mmCIF file of C-alpha atoms and ligand atoms in Angstrom:
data_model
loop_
_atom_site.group_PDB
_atom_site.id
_atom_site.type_symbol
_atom_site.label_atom_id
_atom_site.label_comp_id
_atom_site.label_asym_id
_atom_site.label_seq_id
_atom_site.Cartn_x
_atom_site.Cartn_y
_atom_site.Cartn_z
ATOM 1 C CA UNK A 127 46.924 33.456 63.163
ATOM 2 C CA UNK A 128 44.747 34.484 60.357
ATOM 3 C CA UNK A 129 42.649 32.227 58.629
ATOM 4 C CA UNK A 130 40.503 32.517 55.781
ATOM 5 C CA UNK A 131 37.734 30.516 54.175
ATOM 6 C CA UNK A 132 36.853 30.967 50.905
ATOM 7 C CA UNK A 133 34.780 29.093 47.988
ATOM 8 C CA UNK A 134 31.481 29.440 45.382
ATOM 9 C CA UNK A 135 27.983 30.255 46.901
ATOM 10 C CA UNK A 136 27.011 27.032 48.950
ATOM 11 C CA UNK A 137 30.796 25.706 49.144
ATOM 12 C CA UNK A 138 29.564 25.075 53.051
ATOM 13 C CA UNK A 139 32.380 27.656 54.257
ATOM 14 C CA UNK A 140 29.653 28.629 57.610
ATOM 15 C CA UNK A 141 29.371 24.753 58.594
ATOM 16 C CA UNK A 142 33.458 24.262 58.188
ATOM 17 C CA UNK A 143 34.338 27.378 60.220
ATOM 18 C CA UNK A 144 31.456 26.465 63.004
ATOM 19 C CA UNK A 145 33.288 23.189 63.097
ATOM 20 C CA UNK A 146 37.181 24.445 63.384
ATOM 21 C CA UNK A 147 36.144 27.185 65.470
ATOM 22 C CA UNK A 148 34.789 24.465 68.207
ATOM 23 C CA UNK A 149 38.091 22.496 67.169
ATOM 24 C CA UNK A 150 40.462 25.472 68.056
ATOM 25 C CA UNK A 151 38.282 26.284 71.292
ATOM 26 C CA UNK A 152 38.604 22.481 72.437
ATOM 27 C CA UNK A 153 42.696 22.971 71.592
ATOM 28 C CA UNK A 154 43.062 26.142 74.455
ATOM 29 C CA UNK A 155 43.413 28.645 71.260
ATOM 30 C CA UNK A 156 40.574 31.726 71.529
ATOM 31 C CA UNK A 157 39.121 32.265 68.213
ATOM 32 C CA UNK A 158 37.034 34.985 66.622
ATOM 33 C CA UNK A 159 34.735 34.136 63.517
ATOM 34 C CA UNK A 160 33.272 37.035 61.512
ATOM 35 C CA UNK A 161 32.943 37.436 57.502
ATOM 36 C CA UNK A 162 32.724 39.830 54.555
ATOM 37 C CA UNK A 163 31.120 41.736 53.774
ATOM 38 C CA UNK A 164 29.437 42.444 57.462
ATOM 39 C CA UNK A 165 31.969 41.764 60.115
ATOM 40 C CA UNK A 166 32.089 45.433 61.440
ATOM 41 C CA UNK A 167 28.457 47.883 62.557
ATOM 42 C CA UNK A 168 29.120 50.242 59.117
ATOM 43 C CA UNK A 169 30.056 46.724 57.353
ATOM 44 C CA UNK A 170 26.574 45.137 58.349
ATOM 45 C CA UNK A 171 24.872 48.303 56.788
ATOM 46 C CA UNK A 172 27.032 48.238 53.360
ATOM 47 C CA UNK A 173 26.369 43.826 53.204
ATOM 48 C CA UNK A 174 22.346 45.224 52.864
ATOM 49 C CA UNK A 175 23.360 47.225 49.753
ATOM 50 C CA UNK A 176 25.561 44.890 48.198
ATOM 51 C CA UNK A 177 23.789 41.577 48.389
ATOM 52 C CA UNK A 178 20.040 42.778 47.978
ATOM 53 C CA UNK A 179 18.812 41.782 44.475
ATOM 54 C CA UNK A 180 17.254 44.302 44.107
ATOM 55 C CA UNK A 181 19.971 46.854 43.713
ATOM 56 C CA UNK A 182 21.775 47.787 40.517
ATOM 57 C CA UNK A 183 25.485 47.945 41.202
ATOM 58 C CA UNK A 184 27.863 49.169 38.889
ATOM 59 C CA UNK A 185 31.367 46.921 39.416
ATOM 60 C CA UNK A 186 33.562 49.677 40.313
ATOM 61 C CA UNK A 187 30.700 51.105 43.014
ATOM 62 C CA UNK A 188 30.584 46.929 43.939
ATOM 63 C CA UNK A 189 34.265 47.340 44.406
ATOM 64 C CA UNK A 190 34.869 50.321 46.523
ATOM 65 C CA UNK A 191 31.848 48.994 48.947
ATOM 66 C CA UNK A 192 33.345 45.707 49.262
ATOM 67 C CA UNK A 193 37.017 47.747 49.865
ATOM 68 C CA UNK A 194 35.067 50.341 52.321
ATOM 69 C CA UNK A 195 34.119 46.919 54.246
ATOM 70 C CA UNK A 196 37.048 45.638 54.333
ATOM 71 C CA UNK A 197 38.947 49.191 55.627
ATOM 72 C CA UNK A 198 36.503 48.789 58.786
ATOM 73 C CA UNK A 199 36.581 44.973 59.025
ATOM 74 C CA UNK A 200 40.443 45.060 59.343
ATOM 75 C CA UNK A 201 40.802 47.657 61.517
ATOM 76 C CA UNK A 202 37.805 47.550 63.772
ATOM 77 C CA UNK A 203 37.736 43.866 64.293
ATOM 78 C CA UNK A 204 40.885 41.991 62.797
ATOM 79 C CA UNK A 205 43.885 43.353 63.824
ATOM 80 C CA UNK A 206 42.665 43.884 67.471
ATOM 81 C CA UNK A 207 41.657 40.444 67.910
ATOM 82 C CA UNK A 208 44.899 39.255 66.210
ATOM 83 C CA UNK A 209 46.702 41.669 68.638
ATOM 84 C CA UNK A 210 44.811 40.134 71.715
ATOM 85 C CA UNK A 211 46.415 36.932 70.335
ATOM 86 C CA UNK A 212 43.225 35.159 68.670
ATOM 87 C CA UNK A 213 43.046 33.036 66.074
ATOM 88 C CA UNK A 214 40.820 34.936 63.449
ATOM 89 C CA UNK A 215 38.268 33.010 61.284
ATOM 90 C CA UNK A 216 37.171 35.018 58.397
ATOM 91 C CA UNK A 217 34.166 33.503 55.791
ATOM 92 C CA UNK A 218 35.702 35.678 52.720
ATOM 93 C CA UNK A 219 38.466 38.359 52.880
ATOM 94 C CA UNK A 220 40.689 40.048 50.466
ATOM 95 C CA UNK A 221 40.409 36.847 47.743
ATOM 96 C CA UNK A 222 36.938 37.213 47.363
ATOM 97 C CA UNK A 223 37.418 40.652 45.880
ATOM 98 C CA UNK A 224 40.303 39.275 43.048
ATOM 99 C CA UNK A 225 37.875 36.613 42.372
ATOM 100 C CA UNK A 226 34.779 38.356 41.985
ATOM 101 C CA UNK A 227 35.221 41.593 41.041
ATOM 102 C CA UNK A 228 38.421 40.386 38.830
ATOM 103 C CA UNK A 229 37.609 37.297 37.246
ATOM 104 C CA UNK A 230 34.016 37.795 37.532
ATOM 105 C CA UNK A 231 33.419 41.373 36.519
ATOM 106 C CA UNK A 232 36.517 41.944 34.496
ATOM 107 C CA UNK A 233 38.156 44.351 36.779
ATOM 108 C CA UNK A 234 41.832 45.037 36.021
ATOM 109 C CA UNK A 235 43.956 42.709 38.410
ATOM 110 C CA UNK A 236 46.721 45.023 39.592
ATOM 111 C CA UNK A 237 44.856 47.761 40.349
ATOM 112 C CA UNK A 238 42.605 45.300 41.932
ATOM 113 C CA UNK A 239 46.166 44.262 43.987
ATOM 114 C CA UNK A 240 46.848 47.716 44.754
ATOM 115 C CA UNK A 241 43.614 48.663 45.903
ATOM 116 C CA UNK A 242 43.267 45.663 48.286
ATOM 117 C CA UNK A 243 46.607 46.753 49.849
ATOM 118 C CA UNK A 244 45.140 49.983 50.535
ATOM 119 C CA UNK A 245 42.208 49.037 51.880
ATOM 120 C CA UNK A 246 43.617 46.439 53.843
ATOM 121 C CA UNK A 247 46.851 47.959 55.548
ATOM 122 C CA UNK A 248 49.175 45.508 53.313
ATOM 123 C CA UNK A 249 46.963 42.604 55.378
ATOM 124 C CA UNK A 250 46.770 38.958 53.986
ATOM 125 C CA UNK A 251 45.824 35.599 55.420
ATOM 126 C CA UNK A 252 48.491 33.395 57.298
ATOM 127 C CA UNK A 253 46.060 30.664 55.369
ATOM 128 C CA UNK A 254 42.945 30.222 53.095
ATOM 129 C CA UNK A 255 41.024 27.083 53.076
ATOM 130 C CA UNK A 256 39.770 26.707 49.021
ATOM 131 C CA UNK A 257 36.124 24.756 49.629
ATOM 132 C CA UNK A 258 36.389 23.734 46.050
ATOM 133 C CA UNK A 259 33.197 22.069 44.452
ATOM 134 C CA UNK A 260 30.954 22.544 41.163
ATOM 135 C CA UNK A 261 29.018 25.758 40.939
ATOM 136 C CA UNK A 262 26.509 23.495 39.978
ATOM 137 C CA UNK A 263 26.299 21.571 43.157
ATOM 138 C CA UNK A 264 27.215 24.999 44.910
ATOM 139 C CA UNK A 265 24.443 27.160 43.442
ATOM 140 C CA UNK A 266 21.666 24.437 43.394
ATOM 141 C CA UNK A 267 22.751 24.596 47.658
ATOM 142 C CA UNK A 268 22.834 28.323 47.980
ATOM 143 C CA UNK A 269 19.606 28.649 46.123
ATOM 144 C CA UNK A 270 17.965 26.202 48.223
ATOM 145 C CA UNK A 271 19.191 27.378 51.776
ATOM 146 C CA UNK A 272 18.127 30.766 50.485
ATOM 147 C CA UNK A 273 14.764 30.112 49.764
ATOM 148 C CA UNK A 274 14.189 27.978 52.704
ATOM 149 C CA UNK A 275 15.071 30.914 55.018
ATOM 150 C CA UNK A 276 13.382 33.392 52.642
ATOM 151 C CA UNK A 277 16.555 35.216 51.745
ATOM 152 C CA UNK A 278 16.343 35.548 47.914
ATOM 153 C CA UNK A 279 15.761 38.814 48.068
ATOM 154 C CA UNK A 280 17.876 40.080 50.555
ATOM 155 C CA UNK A 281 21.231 37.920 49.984
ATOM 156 C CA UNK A 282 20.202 36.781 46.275
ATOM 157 C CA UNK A 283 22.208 38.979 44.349
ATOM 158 C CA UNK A 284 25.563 36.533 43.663
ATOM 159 C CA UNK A 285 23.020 33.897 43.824
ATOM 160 C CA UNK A 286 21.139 35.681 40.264
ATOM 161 C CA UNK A 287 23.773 35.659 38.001
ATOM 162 C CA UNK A 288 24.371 32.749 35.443
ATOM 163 C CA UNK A 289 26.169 29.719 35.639
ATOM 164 C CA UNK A 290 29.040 31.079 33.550
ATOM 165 C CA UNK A 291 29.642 33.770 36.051
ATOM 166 C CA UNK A 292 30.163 31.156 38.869
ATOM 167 C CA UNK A 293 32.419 29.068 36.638
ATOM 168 C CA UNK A 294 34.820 32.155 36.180
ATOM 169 C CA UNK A 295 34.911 32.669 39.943
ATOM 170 C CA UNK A 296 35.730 28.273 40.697
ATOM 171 C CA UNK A 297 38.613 28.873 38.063
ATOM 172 C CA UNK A 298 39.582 32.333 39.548
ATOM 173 C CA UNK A 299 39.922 30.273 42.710
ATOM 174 C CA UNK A 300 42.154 27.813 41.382
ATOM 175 C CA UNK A 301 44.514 29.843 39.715
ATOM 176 C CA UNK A 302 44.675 32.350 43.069
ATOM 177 C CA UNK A 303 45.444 28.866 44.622
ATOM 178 C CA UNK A 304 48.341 27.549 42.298
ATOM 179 C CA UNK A 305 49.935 30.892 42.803
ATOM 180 C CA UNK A 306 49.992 31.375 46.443
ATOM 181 C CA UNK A 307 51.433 28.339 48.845
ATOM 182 C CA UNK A 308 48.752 29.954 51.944
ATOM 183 C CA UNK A 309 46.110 28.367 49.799
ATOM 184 C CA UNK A 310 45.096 24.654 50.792
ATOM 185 C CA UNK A 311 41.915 23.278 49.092
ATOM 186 C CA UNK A 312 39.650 21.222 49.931
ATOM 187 C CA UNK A 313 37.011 18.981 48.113
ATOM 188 C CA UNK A 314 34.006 20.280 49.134
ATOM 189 C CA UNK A 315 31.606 17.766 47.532
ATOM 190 C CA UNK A 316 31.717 15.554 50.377
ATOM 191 C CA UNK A 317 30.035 15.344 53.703
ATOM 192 C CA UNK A 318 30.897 18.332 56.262
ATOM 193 C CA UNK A 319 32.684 15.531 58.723
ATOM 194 C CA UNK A 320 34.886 14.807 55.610
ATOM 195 C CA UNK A 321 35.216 18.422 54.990
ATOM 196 C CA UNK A 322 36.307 19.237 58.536
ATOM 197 C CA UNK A 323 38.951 16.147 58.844
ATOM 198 C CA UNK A 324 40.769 17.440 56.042
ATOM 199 C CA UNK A 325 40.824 20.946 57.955
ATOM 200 C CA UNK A 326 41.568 19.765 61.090
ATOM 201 C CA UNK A 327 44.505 17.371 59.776
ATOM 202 C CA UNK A 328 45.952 21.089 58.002
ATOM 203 C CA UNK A 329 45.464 23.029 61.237
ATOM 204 C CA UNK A 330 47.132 20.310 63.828
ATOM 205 C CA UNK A 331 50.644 21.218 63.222
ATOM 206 C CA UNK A 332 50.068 24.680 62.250
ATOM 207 C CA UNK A 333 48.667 25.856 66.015
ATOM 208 C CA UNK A 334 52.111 24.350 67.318
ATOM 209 C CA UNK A 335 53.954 26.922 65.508
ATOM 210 C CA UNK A 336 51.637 30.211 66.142
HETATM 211 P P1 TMP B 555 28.221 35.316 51.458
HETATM 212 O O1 TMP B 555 28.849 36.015 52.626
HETATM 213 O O2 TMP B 555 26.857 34.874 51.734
HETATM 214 O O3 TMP B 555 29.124 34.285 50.894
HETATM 215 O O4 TMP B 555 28.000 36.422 50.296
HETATM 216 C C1 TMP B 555 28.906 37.377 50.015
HETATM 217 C C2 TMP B 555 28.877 37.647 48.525
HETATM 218 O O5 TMP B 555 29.707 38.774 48.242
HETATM 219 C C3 TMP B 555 29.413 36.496 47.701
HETATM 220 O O6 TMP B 555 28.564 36.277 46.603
HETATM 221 C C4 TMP B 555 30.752 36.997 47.191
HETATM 222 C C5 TMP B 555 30.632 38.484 47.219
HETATM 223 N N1 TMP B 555 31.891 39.186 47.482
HETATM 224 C C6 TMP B 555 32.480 39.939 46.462
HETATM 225 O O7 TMP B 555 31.977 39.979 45.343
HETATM 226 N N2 TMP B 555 33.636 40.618 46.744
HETATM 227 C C7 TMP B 555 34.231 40.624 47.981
HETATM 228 O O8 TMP B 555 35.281 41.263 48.183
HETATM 229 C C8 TMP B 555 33.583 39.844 49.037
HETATM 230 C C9 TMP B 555 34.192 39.837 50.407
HETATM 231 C C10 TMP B 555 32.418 39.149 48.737
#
């Protein structure tokens, strides 16, 4: 099964998939996390590039790194665990890149569709959790953990750009959600316990069936 956890910056996607991935273990299934961008060696390289503030990034250069990640991600490290019969964790995938580099940069949608297939082998999650919460709450989070561990530089660059960039990814979200039924959201305002019941009530018939 492939899972996929997406949300704003500070949505608490790490702390939710650290949680169900101990679930899962404790329920006999093997699971692999990893994320996007950086799940794969050349992907680690290309997450550098694309989240240093520092670097100027036209959209369409954004897009074809994030794709380029993706290419390797899937192949490299997804479809072999998924063939090995793990469940497969992913902190971002393929609706991160609608999101973003659609409703955030202004990319046109189907050729962001038809790209995505590309890249991807025709690959999409089984499910996608939706941490939903106020990019508000969400930034003032990211912001925070990022300057604690002295990251603003390195992993800033999302973290930079205004609040009405943030809001146009949260509504992205929501209208990726009301269109696809793998999407399940989740109110991610509350504590990570409360976060992780709600998951963990989703997933408990699900692993029956896969
Ligand atoms: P994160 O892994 O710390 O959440 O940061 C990844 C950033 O990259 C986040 O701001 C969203 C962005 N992103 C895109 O813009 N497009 C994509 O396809 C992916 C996977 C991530």
């Amino acid at each position: 099964m492939f899972i996929t956890f997406e949300g704003i910056e500070g949505a608490g996607k790490g702390t939710a998939m650290e949680r169900t991935s101990q679930w899962l273990d404790r329920q006999g299934r093997r699971t692999r996390l990893t994320r996007e961008p950086g799940g794969s060696a050349l992907g680690r390289e290309l997450r550098a590039l694309l989240l240093d503030r520092e670097q100027s990034i036209e959209p369409e250069a954004e897009l074809f790194l994030y794709l380029a990640d993706r290419a390797q991600h899937v192949r490299q490290i997804i479809r072999p665990a998924l063939a090995r019969g793990e469940t497969v964790l992913s902190d971002r995938y393929a609706d991160s890149t609608l999101v973003y580099q659609g409703y955030g940069r202004g990319l046109d949608m189907a050729a962001l569709i038809t790209l995505q297939t590309l890249a991807s082998g025709d690959l999409w999650p089984d499910l996608t959790f939706l941490l939903d919460l106020p990019p508000e709450t969400g930034l003032e989070r990211a912001r925070a953990r990022n300057k604690a561990l002295g990251l603003e530089r390195r992993e800033g660059r999302f973290e930079a750009e205004d609040l009405a960039f943030h809001r146009r990814i949260r509504q992205g979200y929501l209208a990726l959600a009301a269109q696809h039924p793998r999407f399940r959201i989740i109110d991610a305002g509350r504590s990570p316990e409360a976060v992780f019941q709600d998951i963990r009530l989703i997933l408990e018939p699900l692993i029956l069936l896969y």
